[in-house]
mmCIF file with all atom_site columns, C-alpha atoms and ligand atoms in Angstrom:
data_model
loop_
_atom_site.group_PDB
_atom_site.id
_atom_site.type_symbol
_atom_site.label_atom_id
_atom_site.label_alt_id
_atom_site.label_comp_id
_atom_site.label_asym_id
_atom_site.label_entity_id
_atom_site.label_seq_id
_atom_site.pdbx_PDB_ins_code
_atom_site.Cartn_x
_atom_site.Cartn_y
_atom_site.Cartn_z
_atom_site.occupancy
_atom_site.B_iso_or_equiv
_atom_site.pdbx_formal_charge
_atom_site.auth_seq_id
_atom_site.auth_comp_id
_atom_site.auth_asym_id
_atom_site.auth_atom_id
_atom_site.pdbx_PDB_model_num
ATOM   1   C  CA  . MET O 1 1   ? 18.498  1.906   4.392   1.00 0.00 ? 1   MET O CA  1
ATOM   2   C  CA  . ILE O 1 2   ? 16.088  1.670   1.419   1.00 0.00 ? 2   ILE O CA  1
ATOM   3   C  CA  . THR O 1 3   ? 16.412  4.474   -1.139  1.00 0.00 ? 3   THR O CA  1
ATOM   4   C  CA  . MET O 1 4   ? 14.819  5.331   -4.476  1.00 0.00 ? 4   MET O CA  1
ATOM   5   C  CA  . GLU O 1 5   ? 17.570  2.884   -6.163  1.00 0.00 ? 5   GLU O CA  1
ATOM   6   C  CA  . ASP O 1 6   ? 16.152  0.190   -4.441  1.00 0.00 ? 6   ASP O CA  1
ATOM   7   C  CA  . ILE O 1 7   ? 12.520  0.687   -5.900  1.00 0.00 ? 7   ILE O CA  1
ATOM   8   C  CA  . ILE O 1 8   ? 11.648  -1.005  -9.065  1.00 0.00 ? 8   ILE O CA  1
ATOM   9   C  CA  . ARG O 1 9   ? 9.581   0.719   -11.716 1.00 0.00 ? 9   ARG O CA  1
ATOM   10  C  CA  . GLU O 1 10  ? 6.544   -0.374  -14.092 1.00 0.00 ? 10  GLU O CA  1
ATOM   11  C  CA  . GLY O 1 11  ? 7.718   -2.569  -16.747 1.00 0.00 ? 11  GLY O CA  1
ATOM   12  C  CA  . HIS O 1 12  ? 9.824   -4.575  -14.252 1.00 0.00 ? 12  HIS O CA  1
ATOM   13  C  CA  . PRO O 1 13  ? 8.125   -8.231  -14.213 1.00 0.00 ? 13  PRO O CA  1
ATOM   14  C  CA  . ALA O 1 14  ? 8.254   -8.540  -10.377 1.00 0.00 ? 14  ALA O CA  1
ATOM   15  C  CA  . LEU O 1 15  ? 5.620   -5.775  -10.184 1.00 0.00 ? 15  LEU O CA  1
ATOM   16  C  CA  . ARG O 1 16  ? 3.191   -8.155  -11.888 1.00 0.00 ? 16  ARG O CA  1
ATOM   17  C  CA  . LYS O 1 17  ? 3.931   -11.251 -10.059 1.00 0.00 ? 17  LYS O CA  1
ATOM   18  C  CA  . VAL O 1 18  ? 1.652   -12.718 -7.184  1.00 0.00 ? 18  VAL O CA  1
ATOM   19  C  CA  . THR O 1 19  ? 3.977   -12.798 -4.170  1.00 0.00 ? 19  THR O CA  1
ATOM   20  C  CA  . GLU O 1 20  ? 4.729   -15.901 -2.041  1.00 0.00 ? 20  GLU O CA  1
ATOM   21  C  CA  . ASP O 1 21  ? 3.481   -16.336 1.610   1.00 0.00 ? 21  ASP O CA  1
ATOM   22  C  CA  . VAL O 1 22  ? 6.046   -15.562 4.177   1.00 0.00 ? 22  VAL O CA  1
ATOM   23  C  CA  . GLU O 1 23  ? 7.045   -18.754 6.106   1.00 0.00 ? 23  GLU O CA  1
ATOM   24  C  CA  . LEU O 1 24  ? 6.231   -17.955 9.662   1.00 0.00 ? 24  LEU O CA  1
ATOM   25  C  CA  . PRO O 1 25  ? 7.568   -17.401 12.254  1.00 0.00 ? 25  PRO O CA  1
ATOM   26  C  CA  . PRO O 1 26  ? 9.657   -15.085 10.163  1.00 0.00 ? 26  PRO O CA  1
ATOM   27  C  CA  . SER O 1 27  ? 13.317  -15.368 9.441   1.00 0.00 ? 27  SER O CA  1
ATOM   28  C  CA  . GLU O 1 28  ? 15.719  -12.844 10.693  1.00 0.00 ? 28  GLU O CA  1
ATOM   29  C  CA  . LYS O 1 29  ? 16.171  -11.589 7.168   1.00 0.00 ? 29  LYS O CA  1
ATOM   30  C  CA  . ASP O 1 30  ? 12.399  -11.063 6.256   1.00 0.00 ? 30  ASP O CA  1
ATOM   31  C  CA  . GLN O 1 31  ? 11.864  -9.332  9.715   1.00 0.00 ? 31  GLN O CA  1
ATOM   32  C  CA  . GLN O 1 32  ? 14.884  -6.984  8.813   1.00 0.00 ? 32  GLN O CA  1
ATOM   33  C  CA  . THR O 1 33  ? 13.321  -6.274  5.412   1.00 0.00 ? 33  THR O CA  1
ATOM   34  C  CA  . LEU O 1 34  ? 9.960   -5.408  6.827   1.00 0.00 ? 34  LEU O CA  1
ATOM   35  C  CA  . GLU O 1 35  ? 11.565  -3.138  9.374   1.00 0.00 ? 35  GLU O CA  1
ATOM   36  C  CA  . GLU O 1 36  ? 13.346  -1.342  6.758   1.00 0.00 ? 36  GLU O CA  1
ATOM   37  C  CA  . MET O 1 37  ? 10.367  -1.019  4.497   1.00 0.00 ? 37  MET O CA  1
ATOM   38  C  CA  . LEU O 1 38  ? 8.632   0.750   7.569   1.00 0.00 ? 38  LEU O CA  1
ATOM   39  C  CA  . GLN O 1 39  ? 11.737  2.873   8.192   1.00 0.00 ? 39  GLN O CA  1
ATOM   40  C  CA  . TYR O 1 40  ? 11.537  4.129   4.400   1.00 0.00 ? 40  TYR O CA  1
ATOM   41  C  CA  . LEU O 1 41  ? 8.014   5.282   5.005   1.00 0.00 ? 41  LEU O CA  1
ATOM   42  C  CA  . LYS O 1 42  ? 8.917   7.183   8.058   1.00 0.00 ? 42  LYS O CA  1
ATOM   43  C  CA  . ASN O 1 43  ? 12.191  8.552   6.375   1.00 0.00 ? 43  ASN O CA  1
ATOM   44  C  CA  . SER O 1 44  ? 10.139  9.806   3.281   1.00 0.00 ? 44  SER O CA  1
ATOM   45  C  CA  . GLN O 1 45  ? 7.753   11.723  5.753   1.00 0.00 ? 45  GLN O CA  1
ATOM   46  C  CA  . ASP O 1 46  ? 10.707  13.430  7.392   1.00 0.00 ? 46  ASP O CA  1
ATOM   47  C  CA  . GLU O 1 47  ? 11.509  16.420  5.492   1.00 0.00 ? 47  GLU O CA  1
ATOM   48  C  CA  . VAL O 1 48  ? 15.164  16.447  6.325   1.00 0.00 ? 48  VAL O CA  1
ATOM   49  C  CA  . VAL O 1 49  ? 15.916  12.916  5.715   1.00 0.00 ? 49  VAL O CA  1
ATOM   50  C  CA  . CYS O 1 50  ? 13.632  12.940  2.647   1.00 0.00 ? 50  CYS O CA  1
ATOM   51  C  CA  . ASP O 1 51  ? 15.625  15.940  1.048   1.00 0.00 ? 51  ASP O CA  1
ATOM   52  C  CA  . ARG O 1 52  ? 18.878  14.470  2.102   1.00 0.00 ? 52  ARG O CA  1
ATOM   53  C  CA  . TYR O 1 53  ? 18.426  11.212  0.279   1.00 0.00 ? 53  TYR O CA  1
ATOM   54  C  CA  . GLY O 1 54  ? 16.031  12.312  -2.631  1.00 0.00 ? 54  GLY O CA  1
ATOM   55  C  CA  . LEU O 1 55  ? 13.145  9.966   -1.327  1.00 0.00 ? 55  LEU O CA  1
ATOM   56  C  CA  . ARG O 1 56  ? 9.792   10.120  -2.821  1.00 0.00 ? 56  ARG O CA  1
ATOM   57  C  CA  . PRO O 1 57  ? 7.090   10.304  -0.034  1.00 0.00 ? 57  PRO O CA  1
ATOM   58  C  CA  . GLY O 1 58  ? 4.885   7.260   0.581   1.00 0.00 ? 58  GLY O CA  1
ATOM   59  C  CA  . VAL O 1 59  ? 2.231   6.199   2.971   1.00 0.00 ? 59  VAL O CA  1
ATOM   60  C  CA  . GLY O 1 60  ? 2.927   2.508   2.162   1.00 0.00 ? 60  GLY O CA  1
ATOM   61  C  CA  . LEU O 1 61  ? 5.403   0.191   0.648   1.00 0.00 ? 61  LEU O CA  1
ATOM   62  C  CA  . ALA O 1 62  ? 4.833   -3.351  -0.766  1.00 0.00 ? 62  ALA O CA  1
ATOM   63  C  CA  . ALA O 1 63  ? 7.669   -5.976  -0.661  1.00 0.00 ? 63  ALA O CA  1
ATOM   64  C  CA  . PRO O 1 64  ? 7.635   -6.292  -4.850  1.00 0.00 ? 64  PRO O CA  1
ATOM   65  C  CA  . GLN O 1 65  ? 8.532   -2.666  -5.070  1.00 0.00 ? 65  GLN O CA  1
ATOM   66  C  CA  . ILE O 1 66  ? 11.992  -3.585  -3.588  1.00 0.00 ? 66  ILE O CA  1
ATOM   67  C  CA  . ASN O 1 67  ? 12.073  -6.693  -5.775  1.00 0.00 ? 67  ASN O CA  1
ATOM   68  C  CA  . VAL O 1 68  ? 11.239  -9.081  -2.972  1.00 0.00 ? 68  VAL O CA  1
ATOM   69  C  CA  . ASN O 1 69  ? 8.618   -11.539 -3.809  1.00 0.00 ? 69  ASN O CA  1
ATOM   70  C  CA  . LYS O 1 70  ? 7.179   -12.031 -0.682  1.00 0.00 ? 70  LYS O CA  1
ATOM   71  C  CA  . ARG O 1 71  ? 3.450   -11.198 0.848   1.00 0.00 ? 71  ARG O CA  1
ATOM   72  C  CA  . MET O 1 72  ? 4.500   -8.320  3.132   1.00 0.00 ? 72  MET O CA  1
ATOM   73  C  CA  . LEU O 1 73  ? 3.703   -4.805  3.537   1.00 0.00 ? 73  LEU O CA  1
ATOM   74  C  CA  . ALA O 1 74  ? 4.267   -1.762  5.595   1.00 0.00 ? 74  ALA O CA  1
ATOM   75  C  CA  . VAL O 1 75  ? 2.055   1.240   6.094   1.00 0.00 ? 75  VAL O CA  1
ATOM   76  C  CA  . HIS O 1 76  ? 2.777   4.767   8.050   1.00 0.00 ? 76  HIS O CA  1
ATOM   77  C  CA  . PHE O 1 77  ? 0.055   7.543   8.136   1.00 0.00 ? 77  PHE O CA  1
ATOM   78  C  CA  . VAL O 1 78  ? -2.614  9.134   9.816   1.00 0.00 ? 78  VAL O CA  1
ATOM   79  C  CA  . ASP O 1 79  ? -6.178  8.949   8.442   1.00 0.00 ? 79  ASP O CA  1
ATOM   80  C  CA  . LEU O 1 80  ? -8.388  12.085  8.009   1.00 0.00 ? 80  LEU O CA  1
ATOM   81  C  CA  . LYS O 1 81  ? -9.497  11.711  11.561  1.00 0.00 ? 81  LYS O CA  1
ATOM   82  C  CA  . ASP O 1 82  ? -5.812  11.823  12.725  1.00 0.00 ? 82  ASP O CA  1
ATOM   83  C  CA  . LYS O 1 83  ? -5.613  8.109   13.657  1.00 0.00 ? 83  LYS O CA  1
ATOM   84  C  CA  . LEU O 1 84  ? -2.084  6.864   13.308  1.00 0.00 ? 84  LEU O CA  1
ATOM   85  C  CA  . TYR O 1 85  ? -1.593  3.515   11.216  1.00 0.00 ? 85  TYR O CA  1
ATOM   86  C  CA  . SER O 1 86  ? 1.963   2.118   11.510  1.00 0.00 ? 86  SER O CA  1
ATOM   87  C  CA  . TYR O 1 87  ? 2.403   -1.468  10.667  1.00 0.00 ? 87  TYR O CA  1
ATOM   88  C  CA  . GLY O 1 88  ? 4.698   -4.016  9.052   1.00 0.00 ? 88  GLY O CA  1
ATOM   89  C  CA  . LEU O 1 89  ? 2.576   -6.977  8.121   1.00 0.00 ? 89  LEU O CA  1
ATOM   90  C  CA  . PHE O 1 90  ? 3.203   -10.412 7.142   1.00 0.00 ? 90  PHE O CA  1
ATOM   91  C  CA  . ASN O 1 91  ? 0.643   -12.408 4.868   1.00 0.00 ? 91  ASN O CA  1
ATOM   92  C  CA  . PRO O 1 92  ? -1.818  -9.745  4.940   1.00 0.00 ? 92  PRO O CA  1
ATOM   93  C  CA  . ARG O 1 93  ? -5.458  -10.957 3.376   1.00 0.00 ? 93  ARG O CA  1
ATOM   94  C  CA  . ILE O 1 94  ? -8.854  -8.940  3.072   1.00 0.00 ? 94  ILE O CA  1
ATOM   95  C  CA  . VAL O 1 95  ? -11.141 -11.504 4.701   1.00 0.00 ? 95  VAL O CA  1
ATOM   96  C  CA  . SER O 1 96  ? -14.301 -9.404  4.127   1.00 0.00 ? 96  SER O CA  1
ATOM   97  C  CA  . HIS O 1 97  ? -15.310 -6.226  2.622   1.00 0.00 ? 97  HIS O CA  1
ATOM   98  C  CA  . SER O 1 98  ? -18.313 -4.008  1.694   1.00 0.00 ? 98  SER O CA  1
ATOM   99  C  CA  . VAL O 1 99  ? -20.251 -3.791  -1.400  1.00 0.00 ? 99  VAL O CA  1
ATOM   100 C  CA  . GLU O 1 100 ? -19.994 -0.102  -0.938  1.00 0.00 ? 100 GLU O CA  1
ATOM   101 C  CA  . ARG O 1 101 ? -17.006 1.563   -2.723  1.00 0.00 ? 101 ARG O CA  1
ATOM   102 C  CA  . THR O 1 102 ? -14.725 4.590   -2.024  1.00 0.00 ? 102 THR O CA  1
ATOM   103 C  CA  . TYR O 1 103 ? -12.048 6.607   -3.890  1.00 0.00 ? 103 TYR O CA  1
ATOM   104 C  CA  . LEU O 1 104 ? -9.644  9.446   -3.661  1.00 0.00 ? 104 LEU O CA  1
ATOM   105 C  CA  . SER O 1 105 ? -10.756 12.448  -5.374  1.00 0.00 ? 105 SER O CA  1
ATOM   106 C  CA  . THR O 1 106 ? -7.218  13.406  -6.034  1.00 0.00 ? 106 THR O CA  1
ATOM   107 C  CA  . GLY O 1 107 ? -6.651  9.886   -7.583  1.00 0.00 ? 107 GLY O CA  1
ATOM   108 C  CA  . GLU O 1 108 ? -3.464  7.832   -6.274  1.00 0.00 ? 108 GLU O CA  1
ATOM   109 C  CA  . GLY O 1 109 ? 0.301   7.684   -6.933  1.00 0.00 ? 109 GLY O CA  1
ATOM   110 C  CA  . CYS O 1 110 ? 2.891   4.892   -6.575  1.00 0.00 ? 110 CYS O CA  1
ATOM   111 C  CA  . LEU O 1 111 ? 6.594   4.717   -6.146  1.00 0.00 ? 111 LEU O CA  1
ATOM   112 C  CA  . SER O 1 112 ? 6.855   2.321   -8.999  1.00 0.00 ? 112 SER O CA  1
ATOM   113 C  CA  . VAL O 1 113 ? 5.251   4.571   -11.408 1.00 0.00 ? 113 VAL O CA  1
ATOM   114 C  CA  . ASP O 1 114 ? 7.254   7.627   -12.667 1.00 0.00 ? 114 ASP O CA  1
ATOM   115 C  CA  . ARG O 1 115 ? 4.453   9.379   -14.259 1.00 0.00 ? 115 ARG O CA  1
ATOM   116 C  CA  . GLU O 1 116 ? 1.050   11.162  -13.167 1.00 0.00 ? 116 GLU O CA  1
ATOM   117 C  CA  . VAL O 1 117 ? -2.022  8.595   -13.883 1.00 0.00 ? 117 VAL O CA  1
ATOM   118 C  CA  . PRO O 1 118 ? -4.970  10.737  -13.351 1.00 0.00 ? 118 PRO O CA  1
ATOM   119 C  CA  . GLY O 1 119 ? -8.237  9.319   -12.586 1.00 0.00 ? 119 GLY O CA  1
ATOM   120 C  CA  . TYR O 1 120 ? -10.666 7.878   -9.794  1.00 0.00 ? 120 TYR O CA  1
ATOM   121 C  CA  . VAL O 1 121 ? -9.397  4.527   -8.249  1.00 0.00 ? 121 VAL O CA  1
ATOM   122 C  CA  . PRO O 1 122 ? -12.591 2.701   -7.108  1.00 0.00 ? 122 PRO O CA  1
ATOM   123 C  CA  . ARG O 1 123 ? -11.837 0.494   -3.979  1.00 0.00 ? 123 ARG O CA  1
ATOM   124 C  CA  . TYR O 1 124 ? -13.951 -1.299  -1.202  1.00 0.00 ? 124 TYR O CA  1
ATOM   125 C  CA  . ARG O 1 125 ? -15.122 1.561   1.367   1.00 0.00 ? 125 ARG O CA  1
ATOM   126 C  CA  . ARG O 1 126 ? -14.809 -1.118  4.380   1.00 0.00 ? 126 ARG O CA  1
ATOM   127 C  CA  . ILE O 1 127 ? -12.376 -3.959  4.418   1.00 0.00 ? 127 ILE O CA  1
ATOM   128 C  CA  . THR O 1 128 ? -11.381 -6.342  7.250   1.00 0.00 ? 128 THR O CA  1
ATOM   129 C  CA  . VAL O 1 129 ? -7.665  -7.518  6.947   1.00 0.00 ? 129 VAL O CA  1
ATOM   130 C  CA  . LYS O 1 130 ? -5.824  -10.342 8.694   1.00 0.00 ? 130 LYS O CA  1
ATOM   131 C  CA  . ALA O 1 131 ? -2.128  -10.667 9.002   1.00 0.00 ? 131 ALA O CA  1
ATOM   132 C  CA  . THR O 1 132 ? 0.707   -11.183 11.507  1.00 0.00 ? 132 THR O CA  1
ATOM   133 C  CA  . ASP O 1 133 ? 2.614   -8.088  12.447  1.00 0.00 ? 133 ASP O CA  1
ATOM   134 C  CA  . LEU O 1 134 ? 6.234   -7.425  13.087  1.00 0.00 ? 134 LEU O CA  1
ATOM   135 C  CA  . GLU O 1 135 ? 6.084   -8.705  16.710  1.00 0.00 ? 135 GLU O CA  1
ATOM   136 C  CA  . GLY O 1 136 ? 4.474   -11.953 15.570  1.00 0.00 ? 136 GLY O CA  1
ATOM   137 C  CA  . ASN O 1 137 ? 0.964   -11.092 16.920  1.00 0.00 ? 137 ASN O CA  1
ATOM   138 C  CA  . GLU O 1 138 ? -2.085  -12.132 14.658  1.00 0.00 ? 138 GLU O CA  1
ATOM   139 C  CA  . VAL O 1 139 ? -3.908  -8.879  13.916  1.00 0.00 ? 139 VAL O CA  1
ATOM   140 C  CA  . LYS O 1 140 ? -7.433  -8.264  12.472  1.00 0.00 ? 140 LYS O CA  1
ATOM   141 C  CA  . LEU O 1 141 ? -7.873  -4.772  11.252  1.00 0.00 ? 141 LEU O CA  1
ATOM   142 C  CA  . ARG O 1 142 ? -11.230 -3.189  10.337  1.00 0.00 ? 142 ARG O CA  1
ATOM   143 C  CA  . LEU O 1 143 ? -10.356 -0.303  8.062   1.00 0.00 ? 143 LEU O CA  1
ATOM   144 C  CA  . LYS O 1 144 ? -12.695 2.362   6.328   1.00 0.00 ? 144 LYS O CA  1
ATOM   145 C  CA  . ASP O 1 145 ? -12.230 5.021   3.767   1.00 0.00 ? 145 ASP O CA  1
ATOM   146 C  CA  . TYR O 1 146 ? -8.774  6.346   3.590   1.00 0.00 ? 146 TYR O CA  1
ATOM   147 C  CA  . ALA O 1 147 ? -7.044  3.691   5.693   1.00 0.00 ? 147 ALA O CA  1
ATOM   148 C  CA  . ALA O 1 148 ? -8.977  1.103   3.325   1.00 0.00 ? 148 ALA O CA  1
ATOM   149 C  CA  . ILE O 1 149 ? -7.776  2.771   0.321   1.00 0.00 ? 149 ILE O CA  1
ATOM   150 C  CA  . VAL O 1 150 ? -4.075  2.597   1.294   1.00 0.00 ? 150 VAL O CA  1
ATOM   151 C  CA  . PHE O 1 151 ? -4.162  -0.914  2.571   1.00 0.00 ? 151 PHE O CA  1
ATOM   152 C  CA  . GLN O 1 152 ? -5.892  -1.983  -0.728  1.00 0.00 ? 152 GLN O CA  1
ATOM   153 C  CA  . HIS O 1 153 ? -3.289  -0.186  -2.832  1.00 0.00 ? 153 HIS O CA  1
ATOM   154 C  CA  . GLU O 1 154 ? -0.527  -2.177  -1.007  1.00 0.00 ? 154 GLU O CA  1
ATOM   155 C  CA  . ILE O 1 155 ? -2.218  -5.619  -0.959  1.00 0.00 ? 155 ILE O CA  1
ATOM   156 C  CA  . ASP O 1 156 ? -2.932  -5.046  -4.708  1.00 0.00 ? 156 ASP O CA  1
ATOM   157 C  CA  . HIS O 1 157 ? 0.941   -4.835  -5.147  1.00 0.00 ? 157 HIS O CA  1
ATOM   158 C  CA  . LEU O 1 158 ? 1.009   -8.281  -3.413  1.00 0.00 ? 158 LEU O CA  1
ATOM   159 C  CA  . ASN O 1 159 ? -1.149  -9.562  -6.158  1.00 0.00 ? 159 ASN O CA  1
ATOM   160 C  CA  . GLY O 1 160 ? 0.662   -8.009  -9.139  1.00 0.00 ? 160 GLY O CA  1
ATOM   161 C  CA  . VAL O 1 161 ? -1.981  -5.265  -9.409  1.00 0.00 ? 161 VAL O CA  1
ATOM   162 C  CA  . MET O 1 162 ? -1.342  -1.649  -10.095 1.00 0.00 ? 162 MET O CA  1
ATOM   163 C  CA  . PHE O 1 163 ? -3.464  1.295   -8.946  1.00 0.00 ? 163 PHE O CA  1
ATOM   164 C  CA  . TYR O 1 164 ? -4.137  2.420   -12.603 1.00 0.00 ? 164 TYR O CA  1
ATOM   165 C  CA  . ASP O 1 165 ? -5.669  -0.999  -13.468 1.00 0.00 ? 165 ASP O CA  1
ATOM   166 C  CA  . HIS O 1 166 ? -8.809  0.155   -11.750 1.00 0.00 ? 166 HIS O CA  1
ATOM   167 C  CA  . ILE O 1 167 ? -9.248  3.510   -13.485 1.00 0.00 ? 167 ILE O CA  1
ATOM   168 C  CA  . ASN O 1 168 ? -12.105 3.516   -16.087 1.00 0.00 ? 168 ASN O CA  1
ATOM   169 C  CA  . PRO O 1 169 ? -10.461 3.912   -19.402 1.00 0.00 ? 169 PRO O CA  1
ATOM   170 C  CA  . GLU O 1 170 ? -13.419 5.452   -21.126 1.00 0.00 ? 170 GLU O CA  1
ATOM   171 C  CA  . ASP O 1 171 ? -13.780 8.026   -18.371 1.00 0.00 ? 171 ASP O CA  1
ATOM   172 C  CA  . PRO O 1 172 ? -11.191 8.223   -15.910 1.00 0.00 ? 172 PRO O CA  1
ATOM   173 C  CA  . PHE O 1 173 ? -13.392 10.776  -13.695 1.00 0.00 ? 173 PHE O CA  1
ATOM   174 C  CA  . LYS O 1 174 ? -16.673 9.188   -13.946 1.00 0.00 ? 174 LYS O CA  1
ATOM   175 C  CA  . GLU O 1 175 ? -18.190 8.725   -10.641 1.00 0.00 ? 175 GLU O CA  1
ATOM   176 C  CA  . PRO O 1 176 ? -17.863 5.141   -9.670  1.00 0.00 ? 176 PRO O CA  1
ATOM   177 C  CA  . GLU O 1 177 ? -21.052 3.104   -8.904  1.00 0.00 ? 177 GLU O CA  1
ATOM   178 C  CA  . ASN O 1 178 ? -22.082 2.782   -5.444  1.00 0.00 ? 178 ASN O CA  1
ATOM   179 C  CA  . ALA O 1 179 ? -19.150 5.076   -4.253  1.00 0.00 ? 179 ALA O CA  1
ATOM   180 C  CA  . THR O 1 180 ? -18.412 7.884   -1.796  1.00 0.00 ? 180 THR O CA  1
ATOM   181 C  CA  . PRO O 1 181 ? -15.254 9.810   -2.161  1.00 0.00 ? 181 PRO O CA  1
ATOM   182 C  CA  . ALA O 1 182 ? -12.973 9.331   0.917   1.00 0.00 ? 182 ALA O CA  1
ATOM   183 C  CA  . ASP O 1 183 ? -11.550 12.839  0.925   1.00 0.00 ? 183 ASP O CA  1
HETATM 184 O  O1  . 5LI A 2 .   ? 2.599   1.227   -2.782  1.00 0.00 ? 201 5LI A O1  1
HETATM 185 C  C1  . 5LI A 2 .   ? 2.801   2.150   -2.197  1.00 0.00 ? 201 5LI A C1  1
HETATM 186 N  N1  . 5LI A 2 .   ? 3.450   3.337   -2.926  1.00 0.00 ? 201 5LI A N1  1
HETATM 187 O  O2  . 5LI A 2 .   ? 3.752   3.115   -4.287  1.00 0.00 ? 201 5LI A O2  1
HETATM 188 C  C2  . 5LI A 2 .   ? 3.760   4.456   -2.213  1.00 0.00 ? 201 5LI A C2  1
HETATM 189 C  C3  . 5LI A 2 .   ? 3.628   5.719   -2.772  1.00 0.00 ? 201 5LI A C3  1
HETATM 190 N  N2  . 5LI A 2 .   ? 2.199   6.112   -2.903  1.00 0.00 ? 201 5LI A N2  1
HETATM 191 C  C4  . 5LI A 2 .   ? 1.559   6.613   -1.953  1.00 0.00 ? 201 5LI A C4  1
HETATM 192 O  O3  . 5LI A 2 .   ? 1.849   6.663   -0.925  1.00 0.00 ? 201 5LI A O3  1
HETATM 193 C  C5  . 5LI A 2 .   ? -0.142  6.596   -2.195  1.00 0.00 ? 201 5LI A C5  1
HETATM 194 C  C6  . 5LI A 2 .   ? -0.366  7.886   -2.813  1.00 0.00 ? 201 5LI A C6  1
HETATM 195 C  C7  . 5LI A 2 .   ? -1.785  8.171   -2.967  1.00 0.00 ? 201 5LI A C7  1
HETATM 196 C  C8  . 5LI A 2 .   ? -2.739  7.207   -2.518  1.00 0.00 ? 201 5LI A C8  1
HETATM 197 C  C9  . 5LI A 2 .   ? -2.462  6.076   -2.258  1.00 0.00 ? 201 5LI A C9  1
HETATM 198 CL CL1 . 5LI A 2 .   ? -3.635  4.793   -1.874  1.00 0.00 ? 201 5LI A CL1 1
HETATM 199 C  C10 . 5LI A 2 .   ? -1.002  5.698   -1.939  1.00 0.00 ? 201 5LI A C10 1
HETATM 200 CL CL2 . 5LI A 2 .   ? -0.465  4.123   -1.301  1.00 0.00 ? 201 5LI A CL2 1
HETATM 201 NI NI1 . NI  A 3 .   ? 2.246   1.671   -5.054  1.00 0.00 ? 202 NI  A NI1 1
#
């Protein structure tokens, strides 16, 4: 199982690399890795397992965070309307997005960042993501607000981008242009 020992932290060069596409159909190994990433999220959200193994909770995980240079991510969360998002995705890409932006008033956190980095993280309010899921199906996801934010945080990791790269360095809590808070 994946534990915090497997998570690389800022300063590790792998977090700043652009990942390689996964060859499809995925190998047994890639499938196994993605399933373990999804399992980490479920474990991290289970109070007993989380405490037992000292996991930091997460709603998403990208392969670079476990030092795997492959374009794959997992998400497991319910949005503010209690809709469940639980996916392992190969080669996810944002194929379209709104001009309008959003952000979490509470800012964002990252398993690969062992410090608080306060500030609004402006993100597209709506995105359409195309990918291949763990069962090998091509999926097209239309995401908005909180779900859009989580997916953008993960897809950023696949492109070597960290959440704090988006925070306004002059005024971290300045209202972003053309943006509505998601929470
Ligand atoms: O890349 C994934 N992580 O680092 C997992 C830990 N962070 C979170 O769960 C998290 C927390 C707040 C806002 C967002 Cl958008 C996310 Cl993603
Ligand atoms: Ni992260």
